[in-house]
Amino acid sequence: MSHGESSLPDEYQAAIAIEVIKAMTSSQNDLVSSMKAMIDSNFESFRSSMEATQKELSTTQISKMEESLLADHKFKRQGNEAQYRCNAKVLSKLHERSG
């Protein structure tokens, strides 16, 4: 018997080769499934974080725009201006809390 030969019959060698291939395929499929689950989980976490950040930035930008509008609006009577500013601040806070 030479170095590369086996004492097993060809049909046994073929059956063993098939089982090895099945085991390797199953192992590779398990690995791919685990990697997919990990990537999906990380992506979902990233997406949630980005949504929260976007919402926070939007609320801040809206608040700053409202403040800018308040600063530029002038009234002839000081009492009217004070009432307008107070109402606008209340509205701004309501927007922040509902957003």
PDB file of C-alpha atoms in Angstrom:
ATOM      1  CA  MET A   1       0.000   0.000   0.000  1.00  0.00           C
ATOM      2  CA  SER A   2       1.448   3.384  -0.972  1.00  0.00           C
ATOM      3  CA  HIS A   3       1.286   6.614   0.991  1.00  0.00           C
ATOM      4  CA  GLY A   4      -1.847   8.116  -0.688  1.00  0.00           C
ATOM      5  CA  GLU A   5      -3.931   4.948  -0.745  1.00  0.00           C
ATOM      6  CA  SER A   6      -6.518   3.911   1.832  1.00  0.00           C
ATOM      7  CA  SER A   7      -7.531   0.446   2.898  1.00  0.00           C
ATOM      8  CA  LEU A   8     -11.227   1.429   2.785  1.00  0.00           C
ATOM      9  CA  PRO A   9     -13.339   0.467  -0.205  1.00  0.00           C
ATOM     10  CA  ASP A  10     -14.299   3.252  -2.625  1.00  0.00           C
ATOM     11  CA  GLU A  11     -17.971   3.278  -1.580  1.00  0.00           C
ATOM     12  CA  TYR A  12     -16.958   3.883   2.069  1.00  0.00           C
ATOM     13  CA  GLN A  13     -14.589   6.647   1.071  1.00  0.00           C
ATOM     14  CA  ALA A  14     -17.369   8.257  -0.984  1.00  0.00           C
ATOM     15  CA  ALA A  15     -19.828   7.981   1.929  1.00  0.00           C
ATOM     16  CA  ILE A  16     -17.285   9.508   4.317  1.00  0.00           C
ATOM     17  CA  ALA A  17     -16.584  12.336   1.859  1.00  0.00           C
ATOM     18  CA  ILE A  18     -20.317  13.052   1.568  1.00  0.00           C
ATOM     19  CA  GLU A  19     -20.722  13.145   5.364  1.00  0.00           C
ATOM     20  CA  VAL A  20     -17.707  15.448   5.729  1.00  0.00           C
ATOM     21  CA  ILE A  21     -19.164  17.786   3.102  1.00  0.00           C
ATOM     22  CA  LYS A  22     -22.565  17.743   4.864  1.00  0.00           C
ATOM     23  CA  ALA A  23     -20.938  18.545   8.215  1.00  0.00           C
ATOM     24  CA  MET A  24     -18.871  21.381   6.714  1.00  0.00           C
ATOM     25  CA  THR A  25     -21.911  22.812   4.919  1.00  0.00           C
ATOM     26  CA  SER A  26     -23.977  22.685   8.098  1.00  0.00           C
ATOM     27  CA  SER A  27     -21.189  24.359  10.060  1.00  0.00           C
ATOM     28  CA  GLN A  28     -20.831  27.082   7.421  1.00  0.00           C
ATOM     29  CA  ASN A  29     -24.598  27.670   7.378  1.00  0.00           C
ATOM     30  CA  ASP A  30     -24.626  27.988  11.176  1.00  0.00           C
ATOM     31  CA  LEU A  31     -21.759  30.477  11.011  1.00  0.00           C
ATOM     32  CA  VAL A  32     -23.500  32.554   8.332  1.00  0.00           C
ATOM     33  CA  SER A  33     -26.750  32.540  10.342  1.00  0.00           C
ATOM     34  CA  SER A  34     -24.916  33.710  13.469  1.00  0.00           C
ATOM     35  CA  MET A  35     -23.161  36.467  11.539  1.00  0.00           C
ATOM     36  CA  LYS A  36     -26.460  37.589   9.990  1.00  0.00           C
ATOM     37  CA  ALA A  37     -28.139  37.747  13.404  1.00  0.00           C
ATOM     38  CA  MET A  38     -25.242  39.781  14.804  1.00  0.00           C
ATOM     39  CA  ILE A  39     -25.275  42.200  11.849  1.00  0.00           C
ATOM     40  CA  ASP A  40     -29.062  42.584  12.042  1.00  0.00           C
ATOM     41  CA  SER A  41     -28.867  43.315  15.765  1.00  0.00           C
ATOM     42  CA  ASN A  42     -26.089  45.880  15.333  1.00  0.00           C
ATOM     43  CA  PHE A  43     -27.912  47.540  12.441  1.00  0.00           C
ATOM     44  CA  GLU A  44     -31.148  47.785  14.431  1.00  0.00           C
ATOM     45  CA  SER A  45     -29.277  49.348  17.349  1.00  0.00           C
ATOM     46  CA  PHE A  46     -27.605  51.836  14.986  1.00  0.00           C
ATOM     47  CA  ARG A  47     -30.942  52.680  13.343  1.00  0.00           C
ATOM     48  CA  SER A  48     -32.628  53.302  16.702  1.00  0.00           C
ATOM     49  CA  SER A  49     -29.763  55.492  17.823  1.00  0.00           C
ATOM     50  CA  MET A  50     -29.884  57.510  14.598  1.00  0.00           C
ATOM     51  CA  GLU A  51     -33.661  57.983  14.891  1.00  0.00           C
ATOM     52  CA  ALA A  52     -33.306  59.281  18.442  1.00  0.00           C
ATOM     53  CA  THR A  53     -30.500  61.631  17.439  1.00  0.00           C
ATOM     54  CA  GLN A  54     -32.453  62.922  14.423  1.00  0.00           C
ATOM     55  CA  LYS A  55     -35.529  63.540  16.548  1.00  0.00           C
ATOM     56  CA  GLU A  56     -33.470  65.391  19.132  1.00  0.00           C
ATOM     57  CA  LEU A  57     -31.802  67.543  16.469  1.00  0.00           C
ATOM     58  CA  SER A  58     -35.128  68.322  14.805  1.00  0.00           C
ATOM     59  CA  THR A  59     -36.666  69.421  18.090  1.00  0.00           C
ATOM     60  CA  THR A  60     -33.670  71.629  18.838  1.00  0.00           C
ATOM     61  CA  GLN A  61     -33.740  73.193  15.367  1.00  0.00           C
ATOM     62  CA  ILE A  62     -37.478  73.909  15.581  1.00  0.00           C
ATOM     63  CA  SER A  63     -37.014  75.470  18.999  1.00  0.00           C
ATOM     64  CA  LYS A  64     -34.194  77.705  17.737  1.00  0.00           C
ATOM     65  CA  MET A  65     -36.248  78.790  14.721  1.00  0.00           C
ATOM     66  CA  GLU A  66     -39.173  79.662  16.989  1.00  0.00           C
ATOM     67  CA  GLU A  67     -36.854  81.662  19.255  1.00  0.00           C
ATOM     68  CA  SER A  68     -35.520  83.500  16.216  1.00  0.00           C
ATOM     69  CA  LEU A  69     -39.044  84.367  15.101  1.00  0.00           C
ATOM     70  CA  LEU A  70     -39.853  85.636  18.591  1.00  0.00           C
ATOM     71  CA  ALA A  71     -36.819  87.880  18.706  1.00  0.00           C
ATOM     72  CA  ASP A  72     -37.693  89.578  15.401  1.00  0.00           C
ATOM     73  CA  HIS A  73     -41.388  90.213  16.044  1.00  0.00           C
ATOM     74  CA  LYS A  74     -42.168  93.684  17.484  1.00  0.00           C
ATOM     75  CA  PHE A  75     -45.391  95.235  18.748  1.00  0.00           C
ATOM     76  CA  LYS A  76     -46.449  98.848  19.249  1.00  0.00           C
ATOM     77  CA  ARG A  77     -47.599  98.159  22.797  1.00  0.00           C
ATOM     78  CA  GLN A  78     -45.236  96.557  25.271  1.00  0.00           C
ATOM     79  CA  GLY A  79     -48.032  94.556  26.939  1.00  0.00           C
ATOM     80  CA  ASN A  80     -48.989  92.933  23.638  1.00  0.00           C
ATOM     81  CA  GLU A  81     -45.367  92.011  22.970  1.00  0.00           C
ATOM     82  CA  ALA A  82     -44.982  90.489  26.454  1.00  0.00           C
ATOM     83  CA  GLN A  83     -48.180  88.458  26.000  1.00  0.00           C
ATOM     84  CA  TYR A  84     -47.030  87.293  22.539  1.00  0.00           C
ATOM     85  CA  ARG A  85     -43.642  86.183  23.872  1.00  0.00           C
ATOM     86  CA  CYS A  86     -45.236  84.337  26.793  1.00  0.00           C
ATOM     87  CA  ASN A  87     -47.709  82.537  24.511  1.00  0.00           C
ATOM     88  CA  ALA A  88     -44.953  81.662  22.041  1.00  0.00           C
ATOM     89  CA  LYS A  89     -42.750  80.210  24.788  1.00  0.00           C
ATOM     90  CA  VAL A  90     -45.634  78.072  26.057  1.00  0.00           C
ATOM     91  CA  LEU A  91     -46.291  76.863  22.508  1.00  0.00           C
ATOM     92  CA  SER A  92     -42.597  76.102  22.046  1.00  0.00           C
ATOM     93  CA  LYS A  93     -42.473  74.034  25.242  1.00  0.00           C
ATOM     94  CA  LEU A  94     -45.602  72.133  24.196  1.00  0.00           C
ATOM     95  CA  HIS A  95     -43.970  71.322  20.847  1.00  0.00           C
ATOM     96  CA  GLU A  96     -40.821  70.093  22.592  1.00  0.00           C
ATOM     97  CA  ARG A  97     -42.739  67.784  24.922  1.00  0.00           C
ATOM     98  CA  SER A  98     -45.048  66.390  22.249  1.00  0.00           C
ATOM     99  CA  GLY A  99     -42.132  65.807  19.833  1.00  0.00           C
TER     100      GLY A  99
END
